[in-house]
Coordinates of C-alpha atoms and ligand atoms in Angstrom, one line a residue:
X801 CA 100.5 184.3 155.1
X802 CA 104.0 185.4 156.3
X803 CA 104.3 189.0 157.2
X804 CA 107.0 191.2 158.6
X805 CA 106.0 192.8 161.8
X806 CA 106.5 196.5 161.0
X807 CA 104.2 196.6 158.0
X808 CA 101.3 195.2 160.0
X809 CA 101.8 196.9 163.4
X810 CA 98.7 198.9 163.3
X811 CA 96.1 196.2 162.8
X812 CA 98.0 194.0 165.2
X813 CA 97.8 196.6 167.9
X814 CA 94.2 197.1 167.4
X815 CA 93.6 193.4 167.7
X816 CA 95.8 193.1 170.8
X817 CA 93.8 195.9 172.4
X818 CA 90.6 194.1 171.6
X819 CA 91.9 191.0 173.2
X820 CA 93.0 192.7 176.3
X821 CA 96.4 191.2 175.9
X822 CA 98.0 194.4 174.7
X823 CA 100.4 195.6 177.3
X824 CA 103.1 193.1 177.3
X825 CA 102.7 192.2 173.7
X826 CA 103.2 195.7 172.5
X827 CA 106.2 196.4 174.7
X828 CA 107.9 193.4 173.3
X829 CA 106.7 193.9 169.8
X830 CA 108.6 197.2 169.7
X831 CA 111.9 195.4 170.5
X832 CA 111.6 192.6 168.1
X833 CA 111.3 191.8 164.4
X834 CA 110.5 188.1 164.7
X835 CA 108.9 186.9 161.6
X836 CA 105.5 185.3 162.3
X837 CA 102.5 183.9 160.6
X838 CA 100.7 187.0 161.7
X839 CA 96.9 186.8 161.9
X840 CA 95.3 189.2 159.5
X841 CA 92.0 190.4 160.8
X842 CA 90.5 188.3 158.1
X843 CA 91.6 185.0 159.7
X844 CA 88.7 182.6 159.7
X845 CA 86.9 181.6 163.0
X846 CA 87.8 177.9 162.7
X847 CA 91.5 178.5 163.3
X848 CA 90.7 179.8 166.7
X849 CA 88.1 177.4 167.7
X850 CA 88.4 174.9 170.5
X851 CA 86.3 171.9 169.4
X852 CA 84.6 169.5 171.8
X853 CA 83.7 166.1 170.4
X854 CA 80.5 164.5 171.6
X855 CA 79.9 160.8 171.1
X856 CA 76.1 161.0 171.3
X857 CA 75.7 157.3 172.2
X858 CA 77.7 157.9 175.4
X859 CA 77.0 161.4 176.5
X860 CA 73.7 161.4 178.3
X861 CA 70.7 159.1 178.2
X862 CA 67.4 161.0 178.7
X863 CA 64.9 158.2 178.6
X864 CA 66.6 155.3 180.4
X865 CA 67.0 152.9 177.4
X866 CA 70.7 152.8 178.0
X867 CA 71.6 154.8 174.9
X868 CA 72.7 158.4 174.9
X869 CA 70.4 160.7 172.8
X870 CA 69.8 164.2 171.6
X871 CA 67.6 165.2 174.5
X872 CA 70.4 164.0 176.7
X873 CA 72.8 166.4 175.1
X874 CA 70.1 169.1 175.3
X875 CA 70.0 168.6 179.0
X876 CA 73.8 169.3 179.2
X877 CA 74.0 172.3 176.9
X878 CA 74.9 174.6 179.8
X879 CA 77.6 172.2 180.9
X880 CA 79.1 172.2 177.4
X881 CA 78.9 176.0 177.3
X882 CA 80.7 176.2 180.7
X883 CA 83.7 174.6 179.2
X884 CA 84.4 177.7 177.1
X885 CA 84.6 175.7 173.9
X886 CA 83.5 177.2 170.6
X887 CA 82.3 174.3 168.5
X888 CA 80.9 170.8 169.0
X889 CA 81.5 167.9 166.6
X890 CA 78.8 165.3 166.8
X891 CA 79.6 161.8 165.7
X892 CA 76.9 160.4 163.3
X893 CA 73.4 160.8 164.4
X894 CA 71.7 159.7 161.2
X895 CA 69.5 156.6 160.8
X896 CA 71.6 153.6 161.1
X897 CA 71.5 149.9 162.0
X898 CA 74.6 150.6 164.1
X899 CA 76.9 147.9 162.9
X900 CA 79.6 150.5 163.3
X901 CA 77.8 152.9 165.7
X902 CA 76.3 155.3 163.1
X903 CA 79.2 155.0 160.6
X904 CA 76.8 152.8 158.6
X905 CA 74.1 155.2 157.5
X906 CA 70.7 153.9 156.2
X907 CA 69.1 157.3 155.7
X908 CA 71.2 160.5 155.6
X909 CA 68.2 162.8 156.1
X910 CA 66.7 161.2 159.2
X911 CA 67.8 160.9 162.8
X912 CA 68.7 157.5 164.4
X913 CA 65.6 156.3 166.2
X914 CA 67.5 155.7 169.4
X915 CA 68.8 159.3 169.3
X916 CA 65.5 161.0 168.8
X917 CA 63.7 163.0 166.0
X918 CA 64.5 165.8 163.6
X919 CA 62.6 168.1 166.0
X920 CA 65.1 167.1 168.7
X921 CA 67.9 167.9 166.3
X922 CA 66.5 171.3 165.4
X923 CA 66.2 172.1 169.1
X924 CA 69.7 170.9 169.8
X925 CA 71.2 173.0 167.0
X926 CA 69.3 176.0 168.3
X927 CA 70.4 175.3 171.8
X928 CA 74.0 175.4 170.7
X929 CA 73.6 178.4 168.5
X930 CA 71.8 180.3 171.3
X931 CA 75.0 179.7 173.3
X932 CA 77.2 180.8 170.5
X933 CA 78.5 177.3 170.0
X934 CA 79.0 176.1 166.4
X935 CA 78.1 172.5 165.3
X936 CA 80.0 170.2 163.0
X937 CA 78.3 167.1 161.7
X938 CA 80.0 163.9 160.7
X939 CA 79.8 163.4 156.9
X940 CA 80.2 159.6 156.2
X941 CA 80.1 159.3 152.4
X942 CA 82.8 156.9 151.5
X943 CA 80.3 154.3 152.2
X944 CA 76.7 153.9 153.5
X945 CA 74.8 151.0 155.2
X946 CA 73.7 147.9 153.4
X947 CA 70.3 148.9 154.8
X948 CA 70.3 152.1 152.8
X949 CA 67.4 152.2 150.2
X950 CA 70.0 152.8 147.5
X951 CA 71.9 149.6 148.3
X952 CA 68.7 147.5 148.9
X953 CA 67.6 148.4 145.4
X954 CA 71.0 148.0 143.9
X955 CA 71.6 144.6 145.2
X956 CA 68.2 143.4 143.9
X957 CA 69.1 143.7 140.2
X958 CA 71.7 144.9 137.8
X959 CA 69.0 146.9 136.2
X960 CA 68.3 148.9 139.4
X961 CA 68.8 152.7 138.8
X962 CA 71.0 152.5 141.9
X963 CA 73.2 149.7 140.8
X964 CA 75.8 152.2 139.6
X965 CA 75.8 154.0 143.0
X966 CA 78.1 151.2 144.2
X967 CA 81.2 149.3 142.9
X968 CA 80.6 145.9 141.5
X969 CA 82.6 143.1 140.0
X970 CA 80.6 140.8 137.7
X971 CA 81.0 137.2 138.7
X972 CA 81.2 136.1 135.0
X973 CA 84.6 137.6 135.0
X974 CA 85.8 135.2 137.7
X975 CA 87.0 136.2 141.1
X976 CA 87.6 139.9 141.8
X977 CA 91.1 141.2 142.2
X978 CA 92.0 141.2 145.9
X979 CA 91.1 144.2 147.9
X980 CA 91.8 144.5 151.6
X981 CA 89.0 145.3 154.1
X982 CA 89.3 146.9 157.5
X983 CA 86.3 145.4 159.3
X984 CA 85.9 142.1 157.5
X985 CA 86.8 138.8 159.2
X986 CA 88.2 137.4 156.0
X987 CA 90.0 140.6 155.3
X988 CA 88.3 140.6 151.9
X989 CA 86.6 143.8 150.6
X990 CA 84.5 142.0 148.0
X991 CA 81.2 140.4 149.0
X992 CA 79.3 138.2 146.7
X993 CA 75.7 139.1 146.1
X994 CA 73.5 136.3 144.6
X995 CA 70.7 138.3 143.1
X996 CA 73.1 140.3 140.8
X997 CA 75.7 137.5 140.5
X998 CA 78.3 140.1 141.3
X999 CA 80.6 141.2 144.2
X1000 CA 80.2 144.6 145.8
X1001 CA 83.1 146.5 147.3
X1002 CA 83.4 147.4 151.0
X1003 CA 86.6 148.8 152.4
X1004 CA 85.1 148.6 155.9
X1005 CA 82.5 146.0 157.0
X1006 CA 80.4 144.1 154.5
X1007 CA 77.4 146.1 156.0
X1008 CA 79.2 149.3 154.8
X1009 CA 79.2 149.1 150.9
X1010 CA 81.4 151.8 149.3
X1011 CA 79.6 154.5 147.4
X1012 CA 80.6 154.9 143.7
X1013 CA 82.0 158.4 143.6
X1014 CA 83.1 157.9 140.0
X1015 CA 79.3 158.2 139.2
X1016 CA 78.5 161.9 138.8
X1017 CA 74.8 161.2 139.7
X1018 CA 75.9 159.8 143.1
X1019 CA 78.0 162.8 143.8
X1020 CA 75.1 165.1 143.1
X1021 CA 73.0 163.1 145.6
X1022 CA 75.7 163.6 148.2
X1023 CA 75.9 167.3 147.5
X1024 CA 72.1 167.6 147.7
X1025 CA 72.2 165.9 151.1
X1026 CA 74.9 168.2 152.3
X1027 CA 72.9 171.2 151.3
X1028 CA 70.0 169.9 153.3
X1029 CA 72.0 170.0 156.5
X1030 CA 73.8 173.2 155.6
X1031 CA 70.5 174.9 155.0
X1032 CA 69.4 173.9 158.5
X1033 CA 72.3 176.1 159.6
X1034 CA 75.0 173.6 160.7
X1035 CA 78.5 175.1 160.7
X1036 CA 80.5 172.4 158.9
X1037 CA 81.5 168.9 158.4
X1038 CA 84.1 166.4 159.6
X1039 CA 84.6 164.2 156.5
X1040 CA 84.9 160.6 157.5
X1041 CA 87.4 158.4 155.6
X1042 CA 87.1 160.9 152.8
X1043 CA 90.6 160.1 151.5
X1044 CA 89.2 156.7 150.3
X1045 CA 86.3 158.0 148.2
X1046 CA 87.9 157.8 144.7
X1047 CA 88.7 154.3 143.5
X1048 CA 91.1 153.1 140.8
X1049 CA 88.5 151.2 138.7
X1050 CA 91.1 149.5 136.6
X1051 CA 91.2 147.2 139.7
X1052 CA 94.9 146.4 139.2
X1053 CA 96.7 144.4 141.9
X1054 CA 98.2 146.5 144.7
X1055 CA 101.0 148.5 143.0
X1056 CA 104.4 147.5 144.2
X1057 CA 105.3 151.0 145.5
X1058 CA 102.6 150.6 148.2
X1059 CA 104.1 147.3 149.4
X1060 CA 101.5 146.1 151.9
X1061 CA 100.2 149.6 152.6
X1062 CA 96.6 149.3 151.6
X1063 CA 95.5 152.4 153.4
X1064 CA 98.0 154.6 151.5
X1065 CA 96.9 153.1 148.3
X1066 CA 93.2 153.7 149.1
X1067 CA 94.0 157.3 149.9
X1068 CA 95.5 157.8 146.5
X1069 CA 92.4 157.4 144.3
X1070 CA 92.9 159.1 140.9
X1071 CA 90.1 161.6 141.2
X1072 CA 90.0 162.2 144.9
X1073 CA 91.0 165.9 144.7
X1074 CA 88.8 166.5 141.6
X1075 CA 85.9 165.5 143.8
X1076 CA 87.0 167.6 146.7
X1077 CA 87.2 170.6 144.4
X1078 CA 83.9 169.9 142.9
X1079 CA 82.3 169.6 146.3
X1080 CA 83.8 172.9 147.3
X1081 CA 82.6 174.6 144.1
X1082 CA 79.1 173.2 144.2
X1083 CA 78.4 173.2 147.9
X1084 CA 80.9 174.4 150.5
X1085 CA 81.9 177.7 148.8
X1086 CA 78.3 178.8 149.0
X1087 CA 78.1 178.7 152.8
X1088 CA 80.2 180.2 155.6
X1089 CA 81.2 176.9 157.0
X1090 CA 84.3 174.9 157.8
X1091 CA 85.5 171.4 157.1
X1092 CA 88.0 169.0 158.5
X1093 CA 89.2 166.0 156.5
X1094 CA 90.0 162.6 158.0
X1095 CA 93.0 162.6 155.7
X1096 CA 95.2 159.5 155.7
X1097 CA 98.8 159.6 154.4
X1098 CA 102.0 161.6 154.5
X1099 CA 102.4 165.4 154.6
X1100 CA 102.2 165.7 150.8
X1101 CA 98.9 163.8 150.6
X1102 CA 97.3 165.5 153.6
X1103 CA 98.4 169.0 152.4
X1104 CA 96.5 168.6 149.2
X1105 CA 93.2 168.8 151.1
X1106 CA 94.0 172.0 152.9
X1107 CA 96.3 174.1 150.7
X1108 CA 94.1 177.2 150.3
X1109 CA 94.8 177.8 146.6
X1110 CA 93.4 174.3 145.8
X1111 CA 90.0 175.3 147.2
X1112 CA 89.1 171.9 148.8
X1113 CA 88.8 171.7 152.6
X1114 CA 90.0 173.7 155.6
X1115 CA 91.6 171.5 158.1
X1116 CA 92.9 168.0 158.3
X1117 CA 93.8 165.3 160.8
X1118 CA 96.8 163.3 160.4
X1119 CA 97.5 159.9 161.9
X1120 CA 101.2 159.6 162.2
X1121 CA 101.5 160.8 165.8
X1122 CA 98.3 159.1 167.2
X1123 CA 99.2 155.7 165.6
X1124 CA 102.7 155.8 167.0
X1125 CA 104.2 153.1 169.2
X1126 CA 102.3 150.1 168.1
X1127 CA 104.0 146.9 166.9
X1128 CA 103.9 146.7 163.1
X1129 CA 101.2 144.5 161.5
X1130 CA 99.7 143.6 164.8
X1131 CA 96.2 145.1 165.4
X1132 CA 97.4 148.2 167.4
X1133 CA 99.3 146.1 169.8
X1134 CA 101.3 148.4 172.1
X1135 CA 105.1 147.9 171.9
X1136 CA 106.0 146.5 175.4
X1137 CA 109.1 148.6 175.2
X1138 CA 107.1 151.8 175.1
X1139 CA 107.3 154.4 172.4
X1140 CA 110.2 156.5 171.3
X1141 CA 109.3 159.9 172.9
X1142 CA 111.9 161.9 171.0
X1143 CA 110.7 160.5 167.7
X1144 CA 107.1 161.3 168.7
X1145 CA 107.9 164.9 169.4
X1146 CA 109.6 165.2 166.0
X1147 CA 106.5 164.0 164.3
X1148 CA 104.5 166.8 165.8
X1149 CA 107.3 169.3 164.9
X1150 CA 107.3 168.0 161.3
X1151 CA 103.6 168.4 160.8
X1152 CA 103.4 171.7 162.7
X1153 CA 106.1 173.1 160.5
X1154 CA 104.4 171.9 157.3
X1155 CA 101.1 173.5 158.3
X1156 CA 102.9 176.7 159.2
X1157 CA 103.9 177.0 155.5
X1158 CA 100.5 176.2 154.2
X1159 CA 97.0 175.1 155.1
X1160 CA 95.9 174.4 158.7
X1161 CA 96.2 171.4 160.9
X1162 CA 94.5 170.0 164.0
X1163 CA 95.7 168.8 167.3
X1164 CA 94.1 165.9 169.2
X1165 CA 95.1 163.1 171.4
X1166 CA 91.8 161.2 171.4
X1167 CA 88.6 160.6 169.6
X1168 CA 86.0 157.8 169.3
X1169 CA 88.6 155.7 167.3
X1170 CA 91.2 156.0 170.1
X1171 CA 91.6 154.8 173.7
X1172 CA 91.5 157.4 176.4
X1173 CA 94.3 159.9 176.1
X1174 CA 95.1 159.6 179.8
X1175 CA 95.8 155.9 179.6
X1176 CA 97.6 156.0 176.3
X1177 CA 99.7 159.2 176.6
X1178 CA 99.5 160.1 180.3
X1179 CA 99.4 157.9 183.4
X1180 CA 96.1 156.6 184.8
X1181 CA 97.4 155.5 188.2
X1182 CA 95.8 157.3 191.2
X1183 CA 99.1 159.1 191.9
X1184 CA 99.5 160.7 188.5
X1185 CA 95.9 160.8 187.0
X1186 CA 95.4 164.4 187.9
X1187 CA 98.7 165.8 186.9
X1188 CA 99.0 163.9 183.7
X1189 CA 95.4 164.7 182.6
X1190 CA 96.2 168.4 183.1
X1191 CA 99.5 168.0 181.2
X1192 CA 97.7 166.5 178.2
X1193 CA 95.1 169.3 178.1
X1194 CA 97.9 171.8 178.3
X1195 CA 99.5 170.1 175.3
X1196 CA 96.4 170.1 173.1
X1197 CA 95.6 173.7 173.9
X1198 CA 99.1 175.1 173.4
X1199 CA 100.0 173.5 170.1
X1200 CA 99.5 175.1 166.7
X1201 CA 96.4 173.9 164.9
X1202 CA 92.7 173.7 165.8
X1203 CA 92.3 171.9 169.0
X1204 CA 90.0 168.9 169.0
X1205 CA 89.1 167.7 172.5
X1206 CA 87.2 164.5 173.3
X1207 CA 84.3 164.4 175.8
X1208 CA 85.3 163.0 179.2
X1209 CA 88.9 163.9 178.8
X1210 CA 88.1 167.1 180.7
X1211 CA 87.5 165.1 183.8
X1212 CA 90.4 162.6 183.2
X1213 CA 88.4 159.6 182.2
X1214 CA 90.6 156.5 181.6
X1215 CA 90.5 153.2 179.7
X1216 CA 88.0 150.7 181.1
X1217 CA 90.3 147.8 180.2
X1218 CA 87.8 145.0 179.7
X1219 CA 89.0 141.5 180.6
X1220 CA 86.4 139.6 178.5
X1221 CA 85.7 139.9 174.8
X1222 CA 81.9 139.8 175.7
X1223 CA 82.2 143.2 177.2
X1224 CA 83.2 144.8 174.0
X1225 CA 80.9 146.2 171.4
X1226 CA 83.2 147.6 168.7
X1227 CA 83.2 146.0 165.3
X1228 CA 86.9 146.7 164.9
X1229 CA 87.8 144.8 168.0
X1230 CA 85.4 141.9 167.3
X1231 CA 86.6 141.5 163.8
X1232 CA 90.2 141.5 164.9
X1233 CA 89.5 139.1 167.7
X1234 CA 87.8 136.7 165.2
X1235 CA 90.9 136.9 163.0
X1236 CA 93.3 136.2 165.7
X1237 CA 91.1 133.3 166.8
X1238 CA 90.8 131.9 163.3
X1239 CA 94.6 131.9 162.9
X1240 CA 95.0 130.1 166.3
X1241 CA 96.8 133.3 167.6
X1242 CA 97.3 134.3 171.3
X1243 CA 93.9 135.6 172.3
X1244 CA 95.1 136.4 175.8
X1245 CA 97.9 138.6 174.5
X1246 CA 95.5 140.2 172.1
X1247 CA 93.0 141.2 174.8
X1248 CA 95.8 142.5 177.0
X1249 CA 97.0 144.8 174.2
X1250 CA 93.4 146.0 173.6
X1251 CA 93.2 147.2 177.2
X1252 CA 95.5 150.0 176.0
X1253 CA 94.4 150.5 172.4
X1254 CA 90.8 149.4 171.8
X1255 CA 88.3 152.0 170.6
X1256 CA 85.7 151.0 173.2
X1257 CA 88.0 152.4 175.9
X1258 CA 87.1 155.8 174.6
X1259 CA 83.4 155.2 174.2
X1260 CA 82.2 154.4 177.8
X1261 CA 79.4 156.6 179.1
X1262 CA 80.2 160.0 180.4
X1263 CA 80.7 160.1 184.2
X1264 CA 78.4 162.9 185.5
X1265 CA 78.2 162.0 189.2
X1266 CA 78.5 159.2 191.7
X1267 CA 75.0 157.9 191.3
X1268 CA 74.1 154.7 189.5
X1269 CA 75.7 154.4 186.0
X1270 CA 77.6 157.6 186.8
X1271 CA 74.5 159.6 186.2
X1272 CA 74.5 158.7 182.5
X1273 CA 70.9 157.4 182.6
X1274 CA 68.5 155.1 184.4
X1275 CA 68.8 152.0 182.2
X1276 CA 71.6 149.5 181.7
X1277 CA 74.1 151.4 179.6
X1278 CA 74.9 150.0 176.1
X1279 CA 78.6 149.8 177.2
X1280 CA 79.7 149.5 180.8
X1281 CA 80.4 152.6 182.7
X1282 CA 84.0 152.8 184.0
X1283 CA 83.7 151.8 187.7
X1284 CA 85.9 154.7 188.7
X1285 CA 82.9 157.0 188.2
X1286 CA 82.4 157.0 191.9
X1287 CA 85.5 159.3 192.2
X1288 CA 86.1 160.5 188.6
X1289 CA 83.0 162.5 187.7
X1290 CA 81.8 166.0 186.8
X1291 CA 79.9 166.7 190.0
X1292 CA 82.9 166.1 192.2
X1293 CA 85.2 168.2 190.0
X1294 CA 82.8 171.1 189.8
X1295 CA 83.3 171.6 193.5
X1296 CA 87.1 171.5 193.4
X1297 CA 88.8 174.6 192.0
X1298 CA 91.9 172.6 191.3
X1299 CA 90.2 169.7 189.5
X1300 CA 91.2 168.4 186.1
X1301 CA 87.9 170.0 184.8
X1302 CA 88.6 173.4 186.1
X1303 CA 92.2 173.3 184.9
X1304 CA 90.8 172.5 181.4
X1305 CA 88.6 175.5 181.6
X1306 CA 91.5 177.7 182.6
X1307 CA 93.6 176.4 179.8
X1308 CA 90.8 177.1 177.2
X1309 CA 90.7 180.7 178.5
X1310 CA 94.4 181.0 178.3
X1311 CA 94.4 179.9 174.7
X1312 CA 91.7 182.5 173.9
X1313 CA 93.7 185.2 175.6
X1314 CA 97.1 184.5 174.1
X1315 CA 97.0 184.7 170.4
X1316 CA 100.5 183.4 170.3
X1317 CA 99.1 180.0 171.4
X1318 CA 97.0 180.0 168.2
X1319 CA 99.0 181.8 165.6
X1320 CA 102.5 181.9 167.1
X1321 CA 105.4 180.2 165.4
X1322 CA 106.2 176.8 166.9
X1323 CA 109.8 175.9 167.9
X1324 CA 110.8 172.7 169.6
X1325 CA 113.2 173.3 172.6
X1326 CA 115.7 170.7 173.6
X1327 CA 114.4 168.4 171.0
X1328 CA 116.4 165.4 172.1
X1329 CA 115.2 165.6 175.7
X1330 CA 113.9 162.1 176.6
X1331 CA 111.3 163.2 179.1
X1332 CA 110.2 166.7 178.4
X1333 CA 108.2 168.1 175.5
X1334 CA 109.3 171.7 175.4
X1335 CA 108.5 174.4 172.8
X1336 CA 108.0 178.1 172.3
X1337 CA 105.1 179.8 170.6
X1338 CA 106.0 183.3 169.5
X1339 CA 103.9 186.0 167.9
X1340 CA 104.4 189.7 167.6
X1341 CA 107.3 189.7 170.0
X1342 CA 105.5 187.7 172.6
X1343 CA 107.1 184.4 173.4
X1344 CA 105.4 181.6 175.4
X1345 CA 107.4 178.7 176.6
X1346 CA 105.6 175.4 177.2
X1347 CA 107.3 172.8 179.3
X1348 CA 105.7 169.3 179.7
X1349 CA 107.3 166.5 181.6
X1350 CA 105.7 163.4 180.1
X1351 CA 107.5 161.1 182.6
X1352 CA 106.7 159.9 186.1
X1353 CA 110.1 161.1 187.4
X1354 CA 111.6 164.6 187.8
X1355 CA 113.4 165.9 184.7
X1356 CA 115.3 168.9 183.6
X1357 CA 115.1 170.6 180.3
X1358 CA 117.8 172.6 178.6
X1359 CA 116.5 176.1 178.0
X1360 CA 119.8 177.6 176.8
X1361 CA 119.2 180.8 174.9
X1362 CA 115.9 181.5 176.6
X1363 CA 115.8 183.9 179.6
X1364 CA 113.7 182.4 182.3
X1365 CA 114.8 184.9 185.0
X1366 CA 111.8 187.2 184.4
X1367 CA 109.5 184.5 183.1
X1368 CA 105.9 184.6 184.4
X1369 CA 103.8 181.5 185.0
X1370 CA 100.6 181.7 183.0
X1371 CA 99.4 178.3 184.1
X1372 CA 100.8 175.2 185.8
X1373 CA 99.4 172.0 187.0
X1374 CA 101.0 171.9 190.4
X1375 CA 100.1 174.2 193.3
X1376 CA 102.4 177.3 193.4
X1377 CA 104.1 176.6 190.1
X1378 CA 107.4 178.4 189.6
X1379 CA 109.2 179.3 186.4
X1380 CA 111.9 176.6 186.3
X1381 CA 113.5 174.2 184.0
X1382 CA 113.5 171.4 186.6
X1383 CA 110.1 169.7 186.3
X1384 CA 108.2 167.4 188.7
X1385 CA 106.6 164.2 187.4
X1386 CA 104.0 165.1 184.7
X1387 CA 104.5 168.8 185.5
X1388 CA 103.1 171.2 182.9
X1389 CA 104.2 174.8 182.8
X1390 CA 103.1 177.6 180.5
X1391 CA 105.5 180.6 180.8
X1392 CA 105.6 183.9 179.2
X1393 CA 109.1 185.1 178.6
Ligands
LIG1255 O1 87.6 155.9 160.5 C1 88.4 155.7 159.4 C2 89.3 154.7 159.5 O2 90.1 154.5 158.6 C3 89.4 153.7 160.7 O3 89.8 152.5 160.2 C4 90.3 154.1 161.7 O4 91.6 154.1 161.2 C5 90.2 153.1 162.8 O5 89.0 153.4 163.5 C6 91.3 153.2 163.8 O6 91.1 152.2 164.7 C7 86.3 156.4 160.4 C8 85.6 156.6 161.7 O7 86.2 157.5 162.5 C9 85.4 155.3 162.3 O8 84.8 155.4 163.6 C10 84.7 154.3 161.5 O9 84.6 153.1 162.0 C11 85.3 154.3 160.1 O10 85.5 155.6 159.5 C12 84.3 153.7 159.1 O11 83.2 154.6 158.9
LIG1256 CA1 68.2 157.1 175.3

């Protein structure tokens, strides 16, 4: 909603008062008529939320079996609260044989044995709610596990009532038309099943058969399951790979316009948005909850999920910025020449501007599908670990869009960089490794690249203290703990007021205090600057200037047109930060103008 300031001055003043940020804001508001996307008092909570993502397998192991669990999270509720965050997103905790760590669900209404019981879940939800923290669950419904009762029945006979819950190609019609698979060694998304003499479809691993959304009965089952969790009082869903759920069942060859871009094609199913609207009508609209779509594709595609008048979902991730800087067609192999920083900034500007017109976006630099943000976007050398971790937190919490923050980043955890393939667990890496090997490719080069980009880098156990296994748990952890836990850990950083952890907390508080950081207009400053990411966030006459030097050398930013002479430092990541346009390596400055 775009509003002119004068017409909304009263409610805005009331709100500013409430937030204790009134004085400066109102003084400036009187002088200015800047057009902003002003927050009506009716703005939904999820726009202002800071989300903390917990990968339950790696957060805290309560019983010494080497796997994080729900009781482990319960034991850390006060820590999570102390971060100042508003919402937690839990990666899948449902029953699963864990071929893809919970993204292969065998029972949607039960808890994974290793994680605990439904009683543990209820206690966890209550624990968060008692602390005024909302809880998002992962909703993985593009596919389930081949161990799910539906699939076990379906694969036994074409007469099974569940056969039509999946997509099949009858073998009497010959070989199925090629479909690309993400976690399949052969790269083939059709798997032959003897008992039915047919092939089933799996966009991901063969242990992850795709659910047949074109079947209304299947959709009703999903909605029923969603209601089960919503009735328990959860606050929303992150919809996994949801863009893939509708299939073109004419099974034509890849249309020429997609030219090798299977993901884009999969994200363009003919009824995708009919289903999202149906889900909204039948389920989501009946609850006060929020949703975030893992929405692949370009602005136009992603926008369809979140444009409010379409009544689908609330927020969306996009991948263009996070997937930037890899060599094309090469398993997330980082470009040795580095990435084009100016182009990267412009991707953020493009998406931020799009969401300013309509809908609402998200900002993140890491999650369980990504390496550690410090290694990928900062600098994990001892010299710059601290400064660049703080810089990245500043970025996430000063951009426009709901902030998603990944566990461990608040203490500056970095990539573990395994040397040996045996150390890895992730199905994506193991599949890709097997493919490179089968093609006689350069495995050494592949493993070197994966030290930067592999998902397991972001899944190592949380580093709580300098005791064995970093305080994660007594047993041998399912994935190795980063050996730097002896110095990089929560306990050490709690004691240090200038730690990465305490900086993160300050930045969270700053975002809460400064509504401009949430709702303010975003404007790139000195867009072509090759080192510094600079932008203003303006709301109701208040302007905040964010200066972030992403490079290991000093750099200067052109702030022409902005008056820094009376600027006030709201937060900086060096001691005694000053309002200046000359920045130290990885320096971050948040200034009010
Ligand atoms: O990811 C969706 C997805 O398309 C992945 O291929 C993603 O692009 C990849 O992980 C990047 O390396 C979701 C989940 O977030 C992921 O953990 C699952 O493995 C995947 O779905 C299958 O459920
Ligand atoms: Ca455990």
